Amino acid sequence: MKTLLLTPWMTPHNIVPWQTAVTLMFLGKVEILEEYDEQISSPSVSLRAPAVARLKKPVGAVKRGVKFSRINVFTRDGFRCQYCGARRLMRELNYDHVTPRTQGGRTVWENIVTCCYPCNERKSCRTPEQAGMKLLRAPIRPKSLPISHLYLEAHQVPPEWNGYCTPASDGGDAVLLATG
Ligand SMILES: [Zn+2]
């Protein structure tokens, strides 16, 4: 079971294991807005698993700059393969070292782009020049991320999250979450 974590402004922020949400609750960092029916029991506590929780304070992404992570790279690139331009679900995306690691490329914002699996395979352990492929745009370290999008399949979204996330406008079975 997963918990939908909201920003103080009620926009989706992240999806975390329910255990993380319970820990945050005991630390007083979140308030629980929705619960699952399932009861969690341990020798010391008995409670229902949190379905939706709201952070009481914003998390410090603004001061520290944007953390390097897979999802943030996908977000920077708008969930589009930076070679063929196709927009994909998160599980259909990989990240690509522009200069391959075998040629000294590092795992940093400036050398990582979102890539679909077919393009990733085609490029293999080559630079874009060597592979005859062109990047849509040069990767940069973002100062901040725009409203980001997290794609989930509809069946992954529990009914308890209804009203807290918005269906994707481009149809399909994807659900679009604006994360703040
Ligand atoms: Zn591609």
Short mmCIF file of N, CA and C and ligand atoms in Angstrom, two decimals:
data_model
loop_
_atom_site.label_atom_id
_atom_site.label_comp_id
_atom_site.label_asym_id
_atom_site.label_seq_id
_atom_site.Cartn_x
_atom_site.Cartn_y
_atom_site.Cartn_z
N MET A 1 0.83 -1.20 0.00
CA MET A 1 0.00 0.00 0.00
C MET A 1 0.87 1.25 0.00
N LYS A 2 0.45 2.21 -0.79
CA LYS A 2 1.21 3.45 -0.92
C LYS A 2 0.38 4.62 -0.39
N THR A 3 1.09 5.63 0.06
CA THR A 3 0.42 6.84 0.53
C THR A 3 0.72 7.97 -0.44
N LEU A 4 -0.33 8.70 -0.83
CA LEU A 4 -0.16 9.89 -1.65
C LEU A 4 0.17 11.04 -0.70
N LEU A 5 1.35 11.61 -0.90
CA LEU A 5 1.81 12.69 -0.04
C LEU A 5 1.54 14.02 -0.74
N LEU A 6 0.85 14.92 -0.06
CA LEU A 6 0.52 16.22 -0.65
C LEU A 6 1.39 17.31 -0.06
N THR A 7 1.60 18.37 -0.84
CA THR A 7 2.29 19.55 -0.33
C THR A 7 1.34 20.27 0.64
N PRO A 8 1.86 21.27 1.39
CA PRO A 8 0.96 22.06 2.25
C PRO A 8 -0.16 22.70 1.45
N TRP A 9 0.05 22.87 0.13
CA TRP A 9 -0.96 23.51 -0.73
C TRP A 9 -1.85 22.49 -1.39
N MET A 10 -1.79 21.26 -0.90
CA MET A 10 -2.70 20.20 -1.35
C MET A 10 -2.45 19.71 -2.77
N THR A 11 -1.29 19.99 -3.32
CA THR A 11 -0.98 19.40 -4.63
C THR A 11 -0.14 18.15 -4.39
N PRO A 12 -0.30 17.14 -5.23
CA PRO A 12 0.49 15.92 -5.02
C PRO A 12 1.99 16.20 -5.03
N HIS A 13 2.67 15.63 -4.07
CA HIS A 13 4.11 15.85 -3.96
C HIS A 13 4.89 14.59 -4.27
N ASN A 14 4.40 13.46 -3.75
CA ASN A 14 5.14 12.22 -3.93
C ASN A 14 4.25 11.05 -3.56
N ILE A 15 4.72 9.87 -3.90
CA ILE A 15 4.04 8.66 -3.49
C ILE A 15 5.04 7.87 -2.66
N VAL A 16 4.67 7.53 -1.46
CA VAL A 16 5.62 6.88 -0.55
C VAL A 16 4.99 5.61 0.02
N PRO A 17 5.81 4.67 0.51
CA PRO A 17 5.24 3.52 1.20
C PRO A 17 4.48 4.00 2.44
N TRP A 18 3.38 3.31 2.80
CA TRP A 18 2.58 3.78 3.92
C TRP A 18 3.40 3.87 5.20
N GLN A 19 4.42 3.01 5.33
CA GLN A 19 5.25 3.03 6.55
C GLN A 19 5.95 4.39 6.70
N THR A 20 6.38 4.95 5.57
CA THR A 20 7.03 6.27 5.61
C THR A 20 6.04 7.32 6.11
N ALA A 21 4.80 7.22 5.63
CA ALA A 21 3.78 8.20 6.04
C ALA A 21 3.49 8.07 7.54
N VAL A 22 3.49 6.84 8.05
CA VAL A 22 3.24 6.63 9.49
C VAL A 22 4.39 7.25 10.29
N THR A 23 5.62 7.04 9.83
CA THR A 23 6.78 7.64 10.50
C THR A 23 6.65 9.16 10.52
N LEU A 24 6.31 9.74 9.38
CA LEU A 24 6.15 11.20 9.29
C LEU A 24 5.03 11.68 10.21
N MET A 25 3.99 10.85 10.34
CA MET A 25 2.87 11.22 11.21
C MET A 25 3.34 11.25 12.68
N PHE A 26 4.10 10.23 13.08
CA PHE A 26 4.58 10.21 14.47
C PHE A 26 5.57 11.34 14.74
N LEU A 27 6.26 11.81 13.68
CA LEU A 27 7.18 12.94 13.83
C LEU A 27 6.42 14.27 13.79
N GLY A 28 5.13 14.20 13.55
CA GLY A 28 4.31 15.41 13.51
C GLY A 28 4.48 16.20 12.23
N LYS A 29 5.00 15.56 11.19
CA LYS A 29 5.27 16.31 9.95
C LYS A 29 4.13 16.28 8.95
N VAL A 30 3.22 15.35 9.13
CA VAL A 30 2.09 15.29 8.20
C VAL A 30 0.78 15.14 8.96
N GLU A 31 -0.29 15.53 8.29
CA GLU A 31 -1.61 15.19 8.81
C GLU A 31 -2.23 14.19 7.83
N ILE A 32 -2.92 13.23 8.39
CA ILE A 32 -3.53 12.20 7.56
C ILE A 32 -4.91 12.66 7.13
N LEU A 33 -5.15 12.62 5.81
CA LEU A 33 -6.44 13.09 5.30
C LEU A 33 -7.38 11.93 4.95
N GLU A 34 -6.80 10.84 4.47
CA GLU A 34 -7.61 9.68 4.10
C GLU A 34 -6.91 8.43 4.59
N GLU A 35 -7.71 7.44 4.95
CA GLU A 35 -7.13 6.18 5.40
C GLU A 35 -7.69 5.02 4.58
N TYR A 36 -6.90 3.96 4.49
CA TYR A 36 -7.39 2.72 3.90
C TYR A 36 -8.19 1.97 4.97
N ASP A 37 -8.97 1.00 4.52
CA ASP A 37 -9.73 0.21 5.48
C ASP A 37 -8.85 -0.76 6.27
N GLU A 38 -7.71 -1.10 5.67
CA GLU A 38 -6.83 -2.08 6.31
C GLU A 38 -6.29 -1.57 7.64
N GLN A 39 -6.35 -2.44 8.62
CA GLN A 39 -5.86 -2.13 9.96
C GLN A 39 -4.40 -2.59 10.07
N ILE A 40 -3.56 -1.74 10.62
CA ILE A 40 -2.17 -2.13 10.86
C ILE A 40 -2.03 -2.35 12.34
N SER A 41 -1.51 -3.48 12.72
CA SER A 41 -1.35 -3.73 14.15
C SER A 41 0.08 -4.12 14.47
N SER A 42 0.57 -3.59 15.54
CA SER A 42 1.85 -4.02 16.08
C SER A 42 1.62 -4.08 17.58
N PRO A 43 2.57 -4.62 18.37
CA PRO A 43 2.33 -4.69 19.82
C PRO A 43 1.96 -3.34 20.43
N SER A 44 2.51 -2.24 19.90
CA SER A 44 2.29 -0.95 20.56
C SER A 44 1.18 -0.10 19.93
N VAL A 45 0.93 -0.28 18.66
CA VAL A 45 -0.08 0.57 18.02
C VAL A 45 -1.05 -0.21 17.17
N SER A 46 -2.19 0.39 16.97
CA SER A 46 -3.16 -0.15 16.04
C SER A 46 -3.76 1.03 15.31
N LEU A 47 -3.60 1.05 14.02
CA LEU A 47 -4.15 2.17 13.25
C LEU A 47 -4.45 1.72 11.84
N ARG A 48 -5.12 2.58 11.11
CA ARG A 48 -5.42 2.27 9.72
C ARG A 48 -4.34 2.88 8.83
N ALA A 49 -4.00 2.18 7.78
CA ALA A 49 -2.93 2.65 6.88
C ALA A 49 -3.34 3.96 6.23
N PRO A 50 -2.46 4.96 6.26
CA PRO A 50 -2.80 6.24 5.63
C PRO A 50 -2.84 6.14 4.11
N ALA A 51 -3.85 6.72 3.50
CA ALA A 51 -3.97 6.71 2.03
C ALA A 51 -3.50 8.03 1.44
N VAL A 52 -3.87 9.12 2.11
CA VAL A 52 -3.47 10.46 1.66
C VAL A 52 -2.99 11.24 2.88
N ALA A 53 -1.82 11.86 2.78
CA ALA A 53 -1.29 12.65 3.88
C ALA A 53 -0.79 13.99 3.35
N ARG A 54 -0.94 15.02 4.17
CA ARG A 54 -0.51 16.36 3.74
C ARG A 54 0.67 16.81 4.60
N LEU A 55 1.72 17.25 3.94
CA LEU A 55 2.88 17.79 4.65
C LEU A 55 2.50 19.10 5.32
N LYS A 56 2.94 19.27 6.58
CA LYS A 56 2.60 20.52 7.26
C LYS A 56 3.50 21.67 6.81
N LYS A 57 4.74 21.33 6.44
CA LYS A 57 5.66 22.37 5.96
C LYS A 57 6.20 21.96 4.60
N PRO A 58 6.54 22.96 3.77
CA PRO A 58 7.11 22.59 2.47
C PRO A 58 8.45 21.90 2.66
N VAL A 59 8.76 20.96 1.80
CA VAL A 59 10.07 20.33 1.88
C VAL A 59 11.07 21.18 1.12
N GLY A 60 12.29 21.16 1.60
CA GLY A 60 13.27 22.17 1.19
C GLY A 60 13.88 22.06 -0.19
N ALA A 61 13.08 21.80 -1.21
CA ALA A 61 13.64 21.68 -2.55
C ALA A 61 14.12 23.02 -3.07
N VAL A 62 13.50 24.09 -2.60
CA VAL A 62 13.81 25.41 -3.14
C VAL A 62 15.24 25.85 -2.77
N LYS A 63 15.59 25.68 -1.50
CA LYS A 63 16.91 26.14 -1.05
C LYS A 63 18.04 25.27 -1.60
N ARG A 64 17.83 23.98 -1.59
CA ARG A 64 18.92 23.07 -1.93
C ARG A 64 19.11 22.91 -3.43
N GLY A 65 18.22 23.47 -4.23
CA GLY A 65 18.26 23.19 -5.65
C GLY A 65 17.54 21.89 -5.89
N VAL A 66 17.44 21.50 -7.12
CA VAL A 66 16.68 20.31 -7.44
C VAL A 66 17.56 19.08 -7.28
N LYS A 67 17.06 18.15 -6.51
CA LYS A 67 17.80 16.92 -6.25
C LYS A 67 17.90 16.09 -7.54
N PHE A 68 19.08 15.54 -7.75
CA PHE A 68 19.24 14.67 -8.91
C PHE A 68 18.57 13.34 -8.64
N SER A 69 17.58 13.00 -9.43
CA SER A 69 16.94 11.70 -9.28
C SER A 69 16.32 11.35 -10.62
N ARG A 70 16.01 10.07 -10.75
CA ARG A 70 15.41 9.57 -11.98
C ARG A 70 14.14 10.35 -12.33
N ILE A 71 13.24 10.48 -11.35
CA ILE A 71 11.97 11.15 -11.63
C ILE A 71 12.18 12.62 -11.97
N ASN A 72 13.17 13.26 -11.32
CA ASN A 72 13.40 14.68 -11.61
C ASN A 72 14.02 14.88 -12.99
N VAL A 73 14.82 13.92 -13.43
CA VAL A 73 15.35 13.99 -14.80
C VAL A 73 14.19 13.86 -15.80
N PHE A 74 13.30 12.89 -15.54
CA PHE A 74 12.14 12.71 -16.42
C PHE A 74 11.28 13.97 -16.42
N THR A 75 11.13 14.57 -15.25
CA THR A 75 10.32 15.78 -15.13
C THR A 75 10.94 16.93 -15.92
N ARG A 76 12.24 17.11 -15.73
CA ARG A 76 12.93 18.17 -16.49
C ARG A 76 12.69 18.00 -17.98
N ASP A 77 12.70 16.75 -18.45
CA ASP A 77 12.57 16.48 -19.87
C ASP A 77 11.12 16.28 -20.31
N GLY A 78 10.17 16.55 -19.41
CA GLY A 78 8.76 16.45 -19.77
C GLY A 78 8.32 15.04 -20.13
N PHE A 79 9.00 14.03 -19.55
CA PHE A 79 8.68 12.62 -19.82
C PHE A 79 8.80 12.29 -21.30
N ARG A 80 9.66 13.01 -21.99
CA ARG A 80 9.89 12.76 -23.42
C ARG A 80 11.28 12.23 -23.63
N CYS A 81 11.38 11.21 -24.49
CA CYS A 81 12.68 10.72 -24.93
C CYS A 81 13.40 11.87 -25.61
N GLN A 82 14.60 12.15 -25.20
CA GLN A 82 15.33 13.30 -25.74
C GLN A 82 15.97 13.01 -27.09
N TYR A 83 15.74 11.83 -27.62
CA TYR A 83 16.23 11.51 -28.97
C TYR A 83 15.08 11.50 -29.99
N CYS A 84 14.03 10.71 -29.70
CA CYS A 84 12.94 10.63 -30.69
C CYS A 84 11.76 11.53 -30.32
N GLY A 85 11.76 12.08 -29.11
CA GLY A 85 10.71 13.01 -28.72
C GLY A 85 9.42 12.36 -28.23
N ALA A 86 9.38 11.03 -28.17
CA ALA A 86 8.15 10.34 -27.75
C ALA A 86 7.92 10.53 -26.25
N ARG A 87 6.66 10.78 -25.89
CA ARG A 87 6.31 10.88 -24.48
C ARG A 87 5.86 9.52 -23.98
N ARG A 88 6.38 9.11 -22.85
CA ARG A 88 6.13 7.77 -22.37
C ARG A 88 5.77 7.77 -20.89
N LEU A 89 5.20 6.65 -20.46
CA LEU A 89 4.99 6.44 -19.03
C LEU A 89 6.35 6.23 -18.37
N MET A 90 6.38 6.45 -17.07
CA MET A 90 7.64 6.34 -16.35
C MET A 90 8.31 4.98 -16.54
N ARG A 91 7.50 3.91 -16.50
CA ARG A 91 8.11 2.58 -16.60
C ARG A 91 8.62 2.28 -18.01
N GLU A 92 8.25 3.12 -18.96
CA GLU A 92 8.72 2.92 -20.33
C GLU A 92 9.94 3.80 -20.64
N LEU A 93 10.44 4.44 -19.61
CA LEU A 93 11.58 5.33 -19.80
C LEU A 93 12.80 4.86 -19.03
N ASN A 94 13.92 5.19 -19.58
CA ASN A 94 15.18 4.89 -18.95
C ASN A 94 15.96 6.18 -18.94
N TYR A 95 17.06 6.23 -18.21
CA TYR A 95 17.87 7.41 -18.44
C TYR A 95 19.18 7.04 -19.10
N ASP A 96 19.63 7.97 -19.92
CA ASP A 96 20.76 7.70 -20.78
C ASP A 96 21.93 8.61 -20.44
N HIS A 97 23.11 8.01 -20.36
CA HIS A 97 24.34 8.81 -20.23
C HIS A 97 24.68 9.32 -21.63
N VAL A 98 24.63 10.62 -21.85
CA VAL A 98 24.90 11.18 -23.18
C VAL A 98 26.31 10.75 -23.62
N THR A 99 27.32 11.11 -22.81
CA THR A 99 28.64 10.51 -22.99
C THR A 99 28.65 9.25 -22.14
N PRO A 100 28.77 8.09 -22.76
CA PRO A 100 28.64 6.83 -22.00
C PRO A 100 29.68 6.73 -20.87
N ARG A 101 29.29 6.01 -19.86
CA ARG A 101 30.21 5.81 -18.73
C ARG A 101 31.52 5.18 -19.19
N THR A 102 31.42 4.30 -20.19
CA THR A 102 32.62 3.63 -20.70
C THR A 102 33.58 4.62 -21.36
N GLN A 103 33.03 5.83 -21.68
CA GLN A 103 33.90 6.86 -22.27
C GLN A 103 34.11 8.01 -21.30
N GLY A 104 33.90 7.73 -20.03
CA GLY A 104 34.18 8.72 -18.98
C GLY A 104 33.01 9.61 -18.62
N GLY A 105 31.81 9.34 -19.16
CA GLY A 105 30.64 10.17 -18.85
C GLY A 105 30.20 9.97 -17.41
N ARG A 106 29.83 11.06 -16.75
CA ARG A 106 29.42 10.99 -15.35
C ARG A 106 27.91 11.00 -15.21
N THR A 107 27.46 10.56 -14.02
CA THR A 107 26.02 10.55 -13.73
C THR A 107 25.65 11.88 -13.08
N VAL A 108 25.52 12.90 -13.90
CA VAL A 108 25.19 14.25 -13.43
C VAL A 108 24.12 14.83 -14.36
N TRP A 109 23.43 15.85 -13.86
CA TRP A 109 22.38 16.52 -14.64
C TRP A 109 22.80 16.78 -16.08
N GLU A 110 24.04 17.28 -16.25
CA GLU A 110 24.51 17.72 -17.57
C GLU A 110 24.83 16.57 -18.52
N ASN A 111 24.82 15.33 -18.00
CA ASN A 111 25.16 14.20 -18.87
C ASN A 111 24.07 13.12 -18.91
N ILE A 112 22.92 13.41 -18.30
CA ILE A 112 21.85 12.41 -18.25
C ILE A 112 20.60 12.97 -18.94
N VAL A 113 20.02 12.18 -19.81
CA VAL A 113 18.75 12.58 -20.43
C VAL A 113 17.74 11.43 -20.37
N THR A 114 16.49 11.81 -20.47
CA THR A 114 15.40 10.83 -20.55
C THR A 114 15.47 10.13 -21.91
N CYS A 115 15.27 8.84 -21.89
CA CYS A 115 15.44 8.06 -23.12
C CYS A 115 14.45 6.89 -23.13
N CYS A 116 13.81 6.64 -24.28
CA CYS A 116 12.96 5.47 -24.37
C CYS A 116 13.85 4.24 -24.58
N TYR A 117 13.32 3.07 -24.30
CA TYR A 117 14.15 1.87 -24.39
C TYR A 117 14.68 1.60 -25.81
N PRO A 118 13.82 1.76 -26.86
CA PRO A 118 14.36 1.54 -28.22
C PRO A 118 15.52 2.47 -28.56
N CYS A 119 15.41 3.76 -28.21
CA CYS A 119 16.51 4.69 -28.50
C CYS A 119 17.74 4.35 -27.66
N ASN A 120 17.49 3.94 -26.42
CA ASN A 120 18.58 3.59 -25.53
C ASN A 120 19.38 2.42 -26.11
N GLU A 121 18.63 1.47 -26.65
CA GLU A 121 19.27 0.28 -27.21
C GLU A 121 20.04 0.65 -28.48
N ARG A 122 19.42 1.51 -29.28
CA ARG A 122 20.04 1.90 -30.54
C ARG A 122 21.33 2.68 -30.30
N LYS A 123 21.29 3.54 -29.29
CA LYS A 123 22.46 4.38 -29.02
C LYS A 123 23.59 3.56 -28.43
N SER A 124 23.20 2.62 -27.57
CA SER A 124 24.17 1.71 -26.95
C SER A 124 25.29 2.50 -26.26
N CYS A 125 26.50 2.00 -26.27
CA CYS A 125 27.60 2.66 -25.56
C CYS A 125 28.33 3.65 -26.45
N ARG A 126 27.53 4.52 -27.09
CA ARG A 126 28.15 5.50 -27.98
C ARG A 126 27.68 6.90 -27.63
N THR A 127 28.42 7.90 -28.06
CA THR A 127 27.95 9.27 -27.90
C THR A 127 26.89 9.50 -28.99
N PRO A 128 26.07 10.55 -28.86
CA PRO A 128 25.07 10.82 -29.91
C PRO A 128 25.74 10.97 -31.28
N GLU A 129 26.90 11.64 -31.32
CA GLU A 129 27.61 11.82 -32.60
C GLU A 129 27.99 10.46 -33.19
N GLN A 130 28.56 9.62 -32.34
CA GLN A 130 28.98 8.28 -32.82
C GLN A 130 27.79 7.45 -33.29
N ALA A 131 26.63 7.66 -32.65
CA ALA A 131 25.45 6.86 -33.00
C ALA A 131 24.63 7.52 -34.12
N GLY A 132 25.02 8.73 -34.50
CA GLY A 132 24.27 9.47 -35.51
C GLY A 132 22.89 9.88 -35.00
N MET A 133 22.80 10.19 -33.71
CA MET A 133 21.52 10.59 -33.12
C MET A 133 21.66 12.02 -32.60
N LYS A 134 20.51 12.72 -32.61
CA LYS A 134 20.57 14.12 -32.20
C LYS A 134 19.72 14.33 -30.95
N LEU A 135 20.29 15.07 -30.00
CA LEU A 135 19.53 15.40 -28.80
C LEU A 135 18.55 16.53 -29.09
N LEU A 136 17.35 16.44 -28.52
CA LEU A 136 16.38 17.53 -28.70
C LEU A 136 16.93 18.82 -28.13
N ARG A 137 17.56 18.69 -26.94
CA ARG A 137 18.22 19.87 -26.35
C ARG A 137 19.28 19.39 -25.37
N ALA A 138 20.26 20.26 -25.16
CA ALA A 138 21.35 19.89 -24.27
C ALA A 138 20.85 19.82 -22.83
N PRO A 139 21.22 18.79 -22.10
CA PRO A 139 20.76 18.69 -20.72
C PRO A 139 21.42 19.72 -19.81
N ILE A 140 20.65 20.29 -18.93
CA ILE A 140 21.19 21.28 -17.98
C ILE A 140 20.76 20.92 -16.57
N ARG A 141 21.44 21.51 -15.62
CA ARG A 141 21.04 21.37 -14.21
C ARG A 141 19.94 22.39 -13.95
N PRO A 142 18.71 21.93 -13.63
CA PRO A 142 17.62 22.90 -13.45
C PRO A 142 17.74 23.64 -12.12
N LYS A 143 17.40 24.91 -12.12
CA LYS A 143 17.38 25.68 -10.88
C LYS A 143 16.14 25.33 -10.08
N SER A 144 15.07 25.11 -10.80
CA SER A 144 13.85 24.65 -10.15
C SER A 144 13.10 23.85 -11.19
N LEU A 145 12.16 23.06 -10.72
CA LEU A 145 11.38 22.29 -11.69
C LEU A 145 10.02 22.95 -11.86
N PRO A 146 9.51 22.94 -13.07
CA PRO A 146 8.16 23.44 -13.26
C PRO A 146 7.21 22.46 -12.57
N ILE A 147 5.96 22.74 -12.59
CA ILE A 147 5.01 21.78 -12.06
C ILE A 147 5.30 20.46 -12.74
N SER A 148 5.53 19.47 -11.94
CA SER A 148 5.98 18.22 -12.52
C SER A 148 4.83 17.24 -12.66
N HIS A 149 5.06 16.27 -13.46
CA HIS A 149 4.00 15.32 -13.77
C HIS A 149 4.45 13.92 -13.47
N LEU A 150 3.58 13.20 -12.85
CA LEU A 150 3.89 11.83 -12.50
C LEU A 150 2.82 10.98 -13.16
N TYR A 151 3.24 10.07 -13.97
CA TYR A 151 2.28 9.24 -14.66
C TYR A 151 2.08 7.92 -13.94
N LEU A 152 0.86 7.59 -13.73
CA LEU A 152 0.50 6.31 -13.12
C LEU A 152 -0.58 5.70 -13.98
N GLU A 153 -0.66 4.41 -13.93
CA GLU A 153 -1.77 3.79 -14.60
C GLU A 153 -2.98 3.84 -13.68
N ALA A 154 -4.14 3.98 -14.28
CA ALA A 154 -5.36 4.18 -13.49
C ALA A 154 -5.55 3.08 -12.44
N HIS A 155 -5.21 1.85 -12.79
CA HIS A 155 -5.44 0.77 -11.82
C HIS A 155 -4.50 0.86 -10.63
N GLN A 156 -3.45 1.67 -10.74
CA GLN A 156 -2.54 1.85 -9.61
C GLN A 156 -3.04 2.89 -8.62
N VAL A 157 -4.11 3.58 -9.00
CA VAL A 157 -4.59 4.67 -8.15
C VAL A 157 -5.75 4.18 -7.28
N PRO A 158 -5.53 4.09 -5.98
CA PRO A 158 -6.62 3.63 -5.12
C PRO A 158 -7.76 4.63 -5.08
N PRO A 159 -8.99 4.16 -4.86
CA PRO A 159 -10.14 5.08 -4.82
C PRO A 159 -9.99 6.16 -3.75
N GLU A 160 -9.23 5.86 -2.70
CA GLU A 160 -9.02 6.85 -1.63
C GLU A 160 -8.30 8.10 -2.13
N TRP A 161 -7.63 8.01 -3.29
CA TRP A 161 -6.90 9.17 -3.81
C TRP A 161 -7.77 10.06 -4.69
N ASN A 162 -8.97 9.60 -4.99
CA ASN A 162 -9.86 10.39 -5.85
C ASN A 162 -10.07 11.77 -5.25
N GLY A 163 -10.01 12.75 -6.10
CA GLY A 163 -10.20 14.12 -5.63
C GLY A 163 -8.89 14.80 -5.26
N TYR A 164 -7.80 14.00 -5.18
CA TYR A 164 -6.50 14.58 -4.84
C TYR A 164 -5.55 14.57 -6.03
N CYS A 165 -5.93 13.85 -7.06
CA CYS A 165 -5.12 13.87 -8.27
C CYS A 165 -6.05 13.95 -9.48
N THR A 166 -5.50 14.41 -10.58
CA THR A 166 -6.31 14.74 -11.74
C THR A 166 -6.03 13.78 -12.89
N PRO A 167 -7.07 13.29 -13.53
CA PRO A 167 -6.83 12.39 -14.67
C PRO A 167 -6.07 13.09 -15.79
N ALA A 168 -5.27 12.33 -16.50
CA ALA A 168 -4.51 12.89 -17.61
C ALA A 168 -5.44 13.40 -18.69
N SER A 169 -5.05 14.53 -19.28
CA SER A 169 -5.91 15.11 -20.30
C SER A 169 -5.74 14.41 -21.64
N ASP A 170 -4.64 13.66 -21.78
CA ASP A 170 -4.42 13.02 -23.08
C ASP A 170 -4.99 11.59 -23.14
N GLY A 171 -5.90 11.31 -22.24
CA GLY A 171 -6.62 10.05 -22.32
C GLY A 171 -5.80 8.84 -21.92
N GLY A 172 -6.13 7.73 -22.46
CA GLY A 172 -5.45 6.49 -22.09
C GLY A 172 -5.81 6.11 -20.67
N ASP A 173 -5.03 5.22 -20.09
CA ASP A 173 -5.35 4.82 -18.73
C ASP A 173 -4.42 5.50 -17.75
N ALA A 174 -3.74 6.53 -18.23
CA ALA A 174 -2.79 7.20 -17.35
C ALA A 174 -3.48 8.24 -16.46
N VAL A 175 -2.95 8.42 -15.30
CA VAL A 175 -3.45 9.46 -14.42
C VAL A 175 -2.32 10.45 -14.19
N LEU A 176 -2.64 11.67 -14.31
CA LEU A 176 -1.62 12.71 -14.22
C LEU A 176 -1.69 13.38 -12.86
N LEU A 177 -0.58 13.44 -12.20
CA LEU A 177 -0.54 14.12 -10.91
C LEU A 177 0.37 15.34 -11.07
N ALA A 178 -0.15 16.49 -10.72
CA ALA A 178 0.70 17.67 -10.70
C ALA A 178 1.41 17.68 -9.36
N THR A 179 2.70 17.66 -9.33
CA THR A 179 3.40 17.64 -8.06
C THR A 179 4.07 18.98 -7.79
N GLY A 180 3.97 19.43 -6.60
CA GLY A 180 4.52 20.74 -6.26
C GLY A 180 5.80 20.64 -5.47
ZN ZN B 1 13.29 7.46 -28.14
#
